[in-house]
PDB file of C-alpha atoms in Angstrom:
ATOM      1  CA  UNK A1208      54.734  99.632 150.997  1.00 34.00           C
ATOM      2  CA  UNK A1209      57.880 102.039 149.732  1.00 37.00           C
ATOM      3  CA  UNK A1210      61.101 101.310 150.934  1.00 37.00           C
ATOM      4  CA  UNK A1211      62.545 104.279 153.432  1.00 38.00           C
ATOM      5  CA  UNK A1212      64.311 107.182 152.377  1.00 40.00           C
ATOM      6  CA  UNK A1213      68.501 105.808 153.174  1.00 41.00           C
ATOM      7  CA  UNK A1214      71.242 108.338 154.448  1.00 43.00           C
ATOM      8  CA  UNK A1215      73.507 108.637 151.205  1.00 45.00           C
ATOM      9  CA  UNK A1216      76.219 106.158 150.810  1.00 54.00           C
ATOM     10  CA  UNK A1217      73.843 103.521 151.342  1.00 68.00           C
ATOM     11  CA  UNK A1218      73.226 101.416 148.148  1.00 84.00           C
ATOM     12  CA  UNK A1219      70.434  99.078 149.736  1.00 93.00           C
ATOM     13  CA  UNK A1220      67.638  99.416 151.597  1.00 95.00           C
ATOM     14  CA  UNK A1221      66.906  95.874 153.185  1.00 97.00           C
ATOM     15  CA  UNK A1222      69.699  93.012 153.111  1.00 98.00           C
ATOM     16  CA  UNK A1223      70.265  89.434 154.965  1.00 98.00           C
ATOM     17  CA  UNK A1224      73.787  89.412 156.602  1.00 98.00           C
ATOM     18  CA  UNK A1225      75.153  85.800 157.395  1.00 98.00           C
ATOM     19  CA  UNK A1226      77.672  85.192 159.504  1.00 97.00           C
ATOM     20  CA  UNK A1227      79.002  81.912 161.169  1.00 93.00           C
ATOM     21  CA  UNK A1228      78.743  80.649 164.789  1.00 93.00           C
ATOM     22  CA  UNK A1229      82.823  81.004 164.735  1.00 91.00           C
ATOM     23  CA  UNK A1230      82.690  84.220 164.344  1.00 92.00           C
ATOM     24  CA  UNK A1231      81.350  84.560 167.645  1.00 94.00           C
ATOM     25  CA  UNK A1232      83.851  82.811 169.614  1.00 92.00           C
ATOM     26  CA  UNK A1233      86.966  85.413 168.712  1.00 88.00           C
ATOM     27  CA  UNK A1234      90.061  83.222 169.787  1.00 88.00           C
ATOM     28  CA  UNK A1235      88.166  81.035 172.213  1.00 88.00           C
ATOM     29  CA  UNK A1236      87.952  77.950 170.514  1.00 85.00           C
ATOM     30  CA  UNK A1237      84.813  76.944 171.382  1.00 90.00           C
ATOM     31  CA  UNK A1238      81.070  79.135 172.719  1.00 92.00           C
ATOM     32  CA  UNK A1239      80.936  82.818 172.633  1.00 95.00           C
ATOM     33  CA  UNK A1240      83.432  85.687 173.352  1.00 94.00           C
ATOM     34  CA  UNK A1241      80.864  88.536 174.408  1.00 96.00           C
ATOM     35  CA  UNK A1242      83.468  91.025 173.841  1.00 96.00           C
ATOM     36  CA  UNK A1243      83.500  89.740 170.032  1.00 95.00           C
ATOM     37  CA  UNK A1244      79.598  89.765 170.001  1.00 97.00           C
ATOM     38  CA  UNK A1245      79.408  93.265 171.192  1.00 97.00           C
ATOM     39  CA  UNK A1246      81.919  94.291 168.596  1.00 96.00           C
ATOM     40  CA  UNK A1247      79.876  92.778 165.822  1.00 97.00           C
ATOM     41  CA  UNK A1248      76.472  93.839 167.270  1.00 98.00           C
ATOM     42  CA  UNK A1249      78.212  97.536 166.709  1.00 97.00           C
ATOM     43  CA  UNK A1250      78.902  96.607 162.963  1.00 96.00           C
ATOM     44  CA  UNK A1251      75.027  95.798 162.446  1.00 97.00           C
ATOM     45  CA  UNK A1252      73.843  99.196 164.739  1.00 97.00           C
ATOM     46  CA  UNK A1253      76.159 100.950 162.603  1.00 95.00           C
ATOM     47  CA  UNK A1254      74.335 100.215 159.196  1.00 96.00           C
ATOM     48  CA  UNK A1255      71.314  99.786 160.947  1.00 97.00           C
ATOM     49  CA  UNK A1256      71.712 104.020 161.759  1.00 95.00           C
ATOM     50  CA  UNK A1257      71.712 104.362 158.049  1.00 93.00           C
ATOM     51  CA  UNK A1258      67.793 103.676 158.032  1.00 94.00           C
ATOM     52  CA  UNK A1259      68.499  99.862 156.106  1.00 96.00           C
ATOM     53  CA  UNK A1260      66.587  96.919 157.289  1.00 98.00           C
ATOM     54  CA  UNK A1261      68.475  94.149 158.368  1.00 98.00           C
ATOM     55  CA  UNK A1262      67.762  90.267 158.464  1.00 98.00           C
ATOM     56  CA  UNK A1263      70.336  87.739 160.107  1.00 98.00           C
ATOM     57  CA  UNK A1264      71.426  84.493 160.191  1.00 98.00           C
ATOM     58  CA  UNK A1265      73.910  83.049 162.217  1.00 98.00           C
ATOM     59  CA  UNK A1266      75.281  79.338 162.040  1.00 95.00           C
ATOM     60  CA  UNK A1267      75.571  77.306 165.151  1.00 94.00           C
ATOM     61  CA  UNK A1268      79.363  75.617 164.539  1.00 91.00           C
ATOM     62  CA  UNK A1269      80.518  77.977 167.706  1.00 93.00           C
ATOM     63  CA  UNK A1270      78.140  75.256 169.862  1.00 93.00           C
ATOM     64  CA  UNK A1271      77.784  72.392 167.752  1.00 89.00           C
ATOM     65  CA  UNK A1272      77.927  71.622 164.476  1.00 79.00           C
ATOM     66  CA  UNK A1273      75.626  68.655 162.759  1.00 71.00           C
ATOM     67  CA  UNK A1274      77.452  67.378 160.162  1.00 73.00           C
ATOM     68  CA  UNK A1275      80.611  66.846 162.810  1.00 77.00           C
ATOM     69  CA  UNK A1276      77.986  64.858 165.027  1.00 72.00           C
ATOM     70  CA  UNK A1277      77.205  63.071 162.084  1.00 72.00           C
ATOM     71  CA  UNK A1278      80.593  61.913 161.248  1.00 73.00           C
ATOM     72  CA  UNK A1279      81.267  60.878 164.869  1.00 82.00           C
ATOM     73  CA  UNK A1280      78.599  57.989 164.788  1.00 84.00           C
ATOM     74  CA  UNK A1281      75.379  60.343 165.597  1.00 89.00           C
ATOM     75  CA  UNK A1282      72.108  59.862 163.675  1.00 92.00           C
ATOM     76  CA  UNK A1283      72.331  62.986 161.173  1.00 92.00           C
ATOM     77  CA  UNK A1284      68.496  63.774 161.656  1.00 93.00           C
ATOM     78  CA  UNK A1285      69.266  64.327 165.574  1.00 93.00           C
ATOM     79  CA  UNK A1286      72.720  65.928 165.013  1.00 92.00           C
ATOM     80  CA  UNK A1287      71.122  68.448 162.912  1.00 94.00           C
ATOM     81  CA  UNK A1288      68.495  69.534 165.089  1.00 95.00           C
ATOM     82  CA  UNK A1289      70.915  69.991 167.877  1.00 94.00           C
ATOM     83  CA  UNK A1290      72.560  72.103 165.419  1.00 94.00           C
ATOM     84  CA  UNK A1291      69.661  74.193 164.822  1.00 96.00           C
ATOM     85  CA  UNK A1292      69.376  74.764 168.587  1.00 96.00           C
ATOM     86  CA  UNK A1293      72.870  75.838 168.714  1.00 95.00           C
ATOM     87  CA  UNK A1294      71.604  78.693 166.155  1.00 97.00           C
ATOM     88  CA  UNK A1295      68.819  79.754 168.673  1.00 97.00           C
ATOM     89  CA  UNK A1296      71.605  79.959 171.435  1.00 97.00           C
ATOM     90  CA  UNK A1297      73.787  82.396 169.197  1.00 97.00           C
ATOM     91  CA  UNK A1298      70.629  84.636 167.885  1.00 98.00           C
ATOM     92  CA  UNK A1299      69.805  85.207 171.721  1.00 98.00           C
ATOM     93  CA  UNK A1300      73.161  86.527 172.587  1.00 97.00           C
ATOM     94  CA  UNK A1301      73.053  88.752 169.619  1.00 98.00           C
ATOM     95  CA  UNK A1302      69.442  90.154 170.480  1.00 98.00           C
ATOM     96  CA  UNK A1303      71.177  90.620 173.943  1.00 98.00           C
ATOM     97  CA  UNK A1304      73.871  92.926 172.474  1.00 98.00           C
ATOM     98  CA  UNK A1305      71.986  94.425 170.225  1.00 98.00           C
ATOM     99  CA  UNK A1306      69.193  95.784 172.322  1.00 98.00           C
ATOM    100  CA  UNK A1307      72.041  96.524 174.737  1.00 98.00           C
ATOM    101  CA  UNK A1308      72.747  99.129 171.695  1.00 98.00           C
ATOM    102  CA  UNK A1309      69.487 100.545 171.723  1.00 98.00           C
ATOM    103  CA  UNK A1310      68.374  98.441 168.430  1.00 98.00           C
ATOM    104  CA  UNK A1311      65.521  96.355 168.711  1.00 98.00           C
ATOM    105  CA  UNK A1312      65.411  92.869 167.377  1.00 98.00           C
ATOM    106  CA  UNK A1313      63.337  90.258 167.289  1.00 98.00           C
ATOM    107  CA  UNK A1314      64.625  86.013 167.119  1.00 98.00           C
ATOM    108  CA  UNK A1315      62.311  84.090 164.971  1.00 98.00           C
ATOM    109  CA  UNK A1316      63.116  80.639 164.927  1.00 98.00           C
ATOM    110  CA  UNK A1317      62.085  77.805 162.191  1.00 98.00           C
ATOM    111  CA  UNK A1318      61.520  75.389 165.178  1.00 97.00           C
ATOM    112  CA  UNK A1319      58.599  76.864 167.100  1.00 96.00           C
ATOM    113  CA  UNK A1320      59.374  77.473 171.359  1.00 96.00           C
ATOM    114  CA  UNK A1321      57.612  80.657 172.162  1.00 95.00           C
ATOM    115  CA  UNK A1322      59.077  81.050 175.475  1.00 96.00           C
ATOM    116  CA  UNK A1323      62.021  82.432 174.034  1.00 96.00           C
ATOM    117  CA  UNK A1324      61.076  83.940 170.372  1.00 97.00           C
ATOM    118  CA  UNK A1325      58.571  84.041 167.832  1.00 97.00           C
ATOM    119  CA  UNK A1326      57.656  81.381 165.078  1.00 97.00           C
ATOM    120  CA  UNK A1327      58.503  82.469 161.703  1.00 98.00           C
ATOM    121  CA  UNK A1328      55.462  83.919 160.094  1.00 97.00           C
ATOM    122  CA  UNK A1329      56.858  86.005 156.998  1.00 98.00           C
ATOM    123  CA  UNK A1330      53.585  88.528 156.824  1.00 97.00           C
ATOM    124  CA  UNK A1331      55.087  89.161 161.086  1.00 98.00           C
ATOM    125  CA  UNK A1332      58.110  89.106 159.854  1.00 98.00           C
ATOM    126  CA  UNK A1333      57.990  91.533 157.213  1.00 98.00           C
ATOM    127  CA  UNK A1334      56.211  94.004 159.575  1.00 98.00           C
ATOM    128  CA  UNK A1335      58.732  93.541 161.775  1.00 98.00           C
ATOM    129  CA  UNK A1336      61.325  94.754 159.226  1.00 98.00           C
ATOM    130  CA  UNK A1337      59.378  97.750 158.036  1.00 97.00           C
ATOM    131  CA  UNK A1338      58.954  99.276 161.931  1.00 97.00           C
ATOM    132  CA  UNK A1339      62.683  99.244 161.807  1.00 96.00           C
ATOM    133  CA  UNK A1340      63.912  96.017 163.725  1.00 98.00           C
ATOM    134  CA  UNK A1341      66.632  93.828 162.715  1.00 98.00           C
ATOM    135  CA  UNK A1342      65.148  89.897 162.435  1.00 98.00           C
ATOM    136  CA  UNK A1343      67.415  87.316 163.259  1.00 98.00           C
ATOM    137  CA  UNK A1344      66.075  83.889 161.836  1.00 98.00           C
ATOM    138  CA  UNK A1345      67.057  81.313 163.855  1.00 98.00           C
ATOM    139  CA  UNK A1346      67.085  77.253 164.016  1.00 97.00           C
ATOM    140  CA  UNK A1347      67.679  77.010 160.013  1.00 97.00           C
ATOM    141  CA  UNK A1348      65.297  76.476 157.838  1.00 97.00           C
ATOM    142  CA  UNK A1349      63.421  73.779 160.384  1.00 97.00           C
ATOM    143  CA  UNK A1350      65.042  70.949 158.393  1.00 96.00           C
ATOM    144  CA  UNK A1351      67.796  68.405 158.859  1.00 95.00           C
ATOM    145  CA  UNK A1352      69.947  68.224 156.146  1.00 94.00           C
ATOM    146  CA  UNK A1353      69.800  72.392 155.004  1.00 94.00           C
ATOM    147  CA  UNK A1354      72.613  74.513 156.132  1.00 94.00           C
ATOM    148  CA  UNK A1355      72.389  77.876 157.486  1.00 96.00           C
ATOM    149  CA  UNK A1356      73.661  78.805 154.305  1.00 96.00           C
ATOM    150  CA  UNK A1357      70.201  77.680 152.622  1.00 97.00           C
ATOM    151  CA  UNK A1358      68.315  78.917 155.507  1.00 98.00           C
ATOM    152  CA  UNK A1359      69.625  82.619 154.321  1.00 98.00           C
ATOM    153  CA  UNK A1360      69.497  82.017 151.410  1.00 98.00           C
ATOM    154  CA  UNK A1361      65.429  81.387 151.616  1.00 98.00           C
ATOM    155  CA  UNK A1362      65.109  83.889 154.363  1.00 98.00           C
ATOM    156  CA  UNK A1363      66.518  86.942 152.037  1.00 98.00           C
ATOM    157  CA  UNK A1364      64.359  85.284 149.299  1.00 97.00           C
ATOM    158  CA  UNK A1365      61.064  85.482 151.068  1.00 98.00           C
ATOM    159  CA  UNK A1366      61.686  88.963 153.129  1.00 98.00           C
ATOM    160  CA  UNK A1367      62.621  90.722 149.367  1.00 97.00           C
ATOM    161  CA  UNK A1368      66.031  91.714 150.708  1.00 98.00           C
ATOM    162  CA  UNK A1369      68.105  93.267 147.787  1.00 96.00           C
ATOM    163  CA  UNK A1370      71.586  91.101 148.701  1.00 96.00           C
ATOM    164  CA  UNK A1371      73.133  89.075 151.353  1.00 97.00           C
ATOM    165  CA  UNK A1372      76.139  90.160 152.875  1.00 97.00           C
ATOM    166  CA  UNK A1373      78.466  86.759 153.517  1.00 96.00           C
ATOM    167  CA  UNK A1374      80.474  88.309 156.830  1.00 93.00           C
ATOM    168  CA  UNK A1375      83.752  85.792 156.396  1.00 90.00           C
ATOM    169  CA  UNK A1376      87.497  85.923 158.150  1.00 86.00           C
ATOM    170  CA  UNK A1377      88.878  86.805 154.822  1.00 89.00           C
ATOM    171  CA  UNK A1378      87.678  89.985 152.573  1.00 91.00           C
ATOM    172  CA  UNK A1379      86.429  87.823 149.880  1.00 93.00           C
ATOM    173  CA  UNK A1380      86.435  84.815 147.517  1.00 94.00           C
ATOM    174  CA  UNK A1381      89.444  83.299 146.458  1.00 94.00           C
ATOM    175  CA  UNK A1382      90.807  80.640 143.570  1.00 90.00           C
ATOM    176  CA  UNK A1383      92.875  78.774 147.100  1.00 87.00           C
ATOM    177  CA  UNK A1384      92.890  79.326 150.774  1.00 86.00           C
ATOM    178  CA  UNK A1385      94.622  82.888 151.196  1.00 87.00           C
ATOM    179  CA  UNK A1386      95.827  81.498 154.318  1.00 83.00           C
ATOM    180  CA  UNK A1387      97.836  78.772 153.013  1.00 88.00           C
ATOM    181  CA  UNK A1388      99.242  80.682 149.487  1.00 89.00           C
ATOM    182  CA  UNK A1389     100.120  83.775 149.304  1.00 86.00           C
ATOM    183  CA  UNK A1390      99.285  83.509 145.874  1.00 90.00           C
ATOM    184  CA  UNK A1391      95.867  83.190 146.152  1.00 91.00           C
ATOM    185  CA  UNK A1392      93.723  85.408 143.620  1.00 92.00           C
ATOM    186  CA  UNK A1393      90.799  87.401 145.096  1.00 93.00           C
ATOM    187  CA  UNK A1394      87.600  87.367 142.908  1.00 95.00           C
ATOM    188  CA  UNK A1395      86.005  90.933 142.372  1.00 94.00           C
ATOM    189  CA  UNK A1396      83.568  89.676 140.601  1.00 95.00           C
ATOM    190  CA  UNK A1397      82.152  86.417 139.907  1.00 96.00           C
ATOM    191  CA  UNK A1398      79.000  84.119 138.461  1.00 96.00           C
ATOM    192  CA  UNK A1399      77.359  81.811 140.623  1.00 96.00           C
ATOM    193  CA  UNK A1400      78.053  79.244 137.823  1.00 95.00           C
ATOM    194  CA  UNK A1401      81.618  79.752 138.115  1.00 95.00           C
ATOM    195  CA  UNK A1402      81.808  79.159 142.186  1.00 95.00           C
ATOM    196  CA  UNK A1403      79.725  75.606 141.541  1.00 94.00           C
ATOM    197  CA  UNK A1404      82.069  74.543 138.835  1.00 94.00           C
ATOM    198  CA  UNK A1405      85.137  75.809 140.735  1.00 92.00           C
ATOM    199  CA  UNK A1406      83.757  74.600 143.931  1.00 91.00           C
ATOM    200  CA  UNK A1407      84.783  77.640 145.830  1.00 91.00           C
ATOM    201  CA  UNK A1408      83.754  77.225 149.139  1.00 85.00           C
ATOM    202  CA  UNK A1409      82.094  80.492 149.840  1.00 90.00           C
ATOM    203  CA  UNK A1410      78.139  78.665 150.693  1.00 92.00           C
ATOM    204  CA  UNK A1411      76.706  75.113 149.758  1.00 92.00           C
ATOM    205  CA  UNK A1412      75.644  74.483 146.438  1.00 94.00           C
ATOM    206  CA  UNK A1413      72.168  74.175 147.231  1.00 94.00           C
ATOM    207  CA  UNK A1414      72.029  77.981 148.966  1.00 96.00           C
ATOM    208  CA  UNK A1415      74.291  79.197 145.571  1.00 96.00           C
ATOM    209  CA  UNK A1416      71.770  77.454 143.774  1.00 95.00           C
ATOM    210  CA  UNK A1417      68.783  79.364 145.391  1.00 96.00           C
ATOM    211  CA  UNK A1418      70.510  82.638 145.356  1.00 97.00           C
ATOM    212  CA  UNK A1419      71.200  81.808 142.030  1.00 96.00           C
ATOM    213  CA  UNK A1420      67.396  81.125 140.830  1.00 96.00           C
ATOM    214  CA  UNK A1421      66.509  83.721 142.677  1.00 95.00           C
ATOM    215  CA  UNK A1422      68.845  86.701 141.399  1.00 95.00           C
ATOM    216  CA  UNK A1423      69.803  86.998 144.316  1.00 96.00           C
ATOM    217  CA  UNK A1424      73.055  89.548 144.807  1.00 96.00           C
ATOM    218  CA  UNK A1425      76.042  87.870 147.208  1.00 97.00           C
ATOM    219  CA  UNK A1426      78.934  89.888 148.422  1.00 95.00           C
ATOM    220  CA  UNK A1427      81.253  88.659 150.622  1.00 95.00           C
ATOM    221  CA  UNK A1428      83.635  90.888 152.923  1.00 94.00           C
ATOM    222  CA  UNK A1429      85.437  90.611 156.042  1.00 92.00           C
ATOM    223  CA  UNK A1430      83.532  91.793 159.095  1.00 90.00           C
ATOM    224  CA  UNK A1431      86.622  91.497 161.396  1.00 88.00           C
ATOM    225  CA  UNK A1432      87.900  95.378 159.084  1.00 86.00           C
ATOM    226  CA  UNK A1433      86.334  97.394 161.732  1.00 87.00           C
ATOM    227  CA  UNK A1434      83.298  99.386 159.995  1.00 89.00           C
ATOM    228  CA  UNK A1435      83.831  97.259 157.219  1.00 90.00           C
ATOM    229  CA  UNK A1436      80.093  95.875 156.868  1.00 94.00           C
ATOM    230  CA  UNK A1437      78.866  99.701 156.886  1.00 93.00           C
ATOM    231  CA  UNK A1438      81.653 100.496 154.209  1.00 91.00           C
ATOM    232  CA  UNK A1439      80.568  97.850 152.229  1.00 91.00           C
ATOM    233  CA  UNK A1440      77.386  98.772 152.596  1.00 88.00           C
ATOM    234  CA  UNK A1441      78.159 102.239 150.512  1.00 83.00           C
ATOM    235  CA  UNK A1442      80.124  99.942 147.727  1.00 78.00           C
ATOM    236  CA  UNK A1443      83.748 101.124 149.702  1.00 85.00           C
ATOM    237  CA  UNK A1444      86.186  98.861 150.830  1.00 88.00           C
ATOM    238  CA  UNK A1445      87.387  94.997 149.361  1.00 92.00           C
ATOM    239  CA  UNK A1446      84.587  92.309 148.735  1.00 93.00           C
ATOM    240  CA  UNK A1447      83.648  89.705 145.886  1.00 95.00           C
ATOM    241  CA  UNK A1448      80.242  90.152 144.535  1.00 95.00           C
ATOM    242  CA  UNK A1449      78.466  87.275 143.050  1.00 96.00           C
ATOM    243  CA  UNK A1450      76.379  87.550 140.553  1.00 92.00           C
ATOM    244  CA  UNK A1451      74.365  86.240 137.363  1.00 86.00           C
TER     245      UNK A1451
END
């Protein structure tokens, strides 16, 4: 089926955007902030307007995070699927927003529990995509032991998306924690080969991997520049693209 027609400026017509459970929980330091949800949900209806298909994935460490549980004496298999629970938690409250907004989205979750959102079929999913509502995959990949990170990393694989969008605190990938040196080089442009060697912390090695065997574009931006992600979207604004 042809991809729709896109309001100019936009350089993509379907893409994953991955964001972390944190950056749900504005300066709470733990849960959600709904305030910061809503704000977000308006980033996503904003390039959503623009006629692009959009696919989500959003970590759990705003609820729990597995490999913490792991390292405080839990079994990892049982840590992990309470982190993948915590996902389903955070996908909920953005379907909440976003329908709030007048966009309708549908939670599809690795870990079946059809009272509260569909099992991931891809043929469903894909349909879903095509009459124009945003999927938010949910509970990781079904796995212990596979981030979020690899989760979106398959997800954009198998729906065809044409990038994922990284949504981070900081407006791109950088040789050092920007943060903590002011020195700190931005990347505006990198290889995937480069962030394994360099062990740049931008996703696992296993989801760089898969984007990488896949040819699968990664740009990373800061969704807390309001409009940024719809500025990005057009190729405006400061990012790092990753690349072959």
């Amino acid at each position: 089926m042809p991809k729709p027609a896109l309001d100019q400026g936009a350089k993509y017509s379907r893409v994953m955007l991955k964001i972390s459970g944190e950056a749900l929980m504005g300066d709470q330091g733990y849960g959600l902030h709904p305030p910061t949800v809503e704000r977000v949900a308006r980033e996503i209806k904003a390039v959503h307007d623009l006629g692009v298909e959009i696919c989500m994935v959003i970590g759990g460490g705003n609820i729990f995070r597995g490999l913490q549980g792991s390292a405080q004496g839990m079994e990892r298999t049982t840590a992990d699927y309470m982190g993948m629970l915590a996902t389903v938690m955070n996908a909920l409250a953005m379907q909440a927003a976003l329908e709030a907004l007048g966009v309708f989205t549908r939670v599809i979750s690795a870990i079946p529990m059809d009272q509260v959102c569909e099992p991931y079929i891809r043929r469903r999913a894909v349909r879903h995509l095509e009459k124009k509502r945003v999927c938010i995959f949910a509970a990781g990949t079904g796995n212990p032991y596979f981030t979020t990170d690899t989760a979106a990393a398959l997800r954009a694989s198998e729906m065809a998306c044409q990038a994922i969008f990284m949504g981070k605190n900081v407006d791109g990938i950088y040789d050092s924690d920007p943060k903590k040196n002011a020195d700190a080089k931005r990347y505006d442009s990198i290889s995937y080969d480069e962030v394994l060697r360099d062990n740049l912390k931008v996703m696992d090695a296993s989801a760089i991997a898969l984007c990488r065997d896949n040819k699968m574009p990664l740009v990373v931006f800061s969704l807390n520049e309001p409009g940024g992600f719809r500025g990005i979207m057009a190729g405006q604004g400061t990012y790092t693209l990753v690349h072959d």
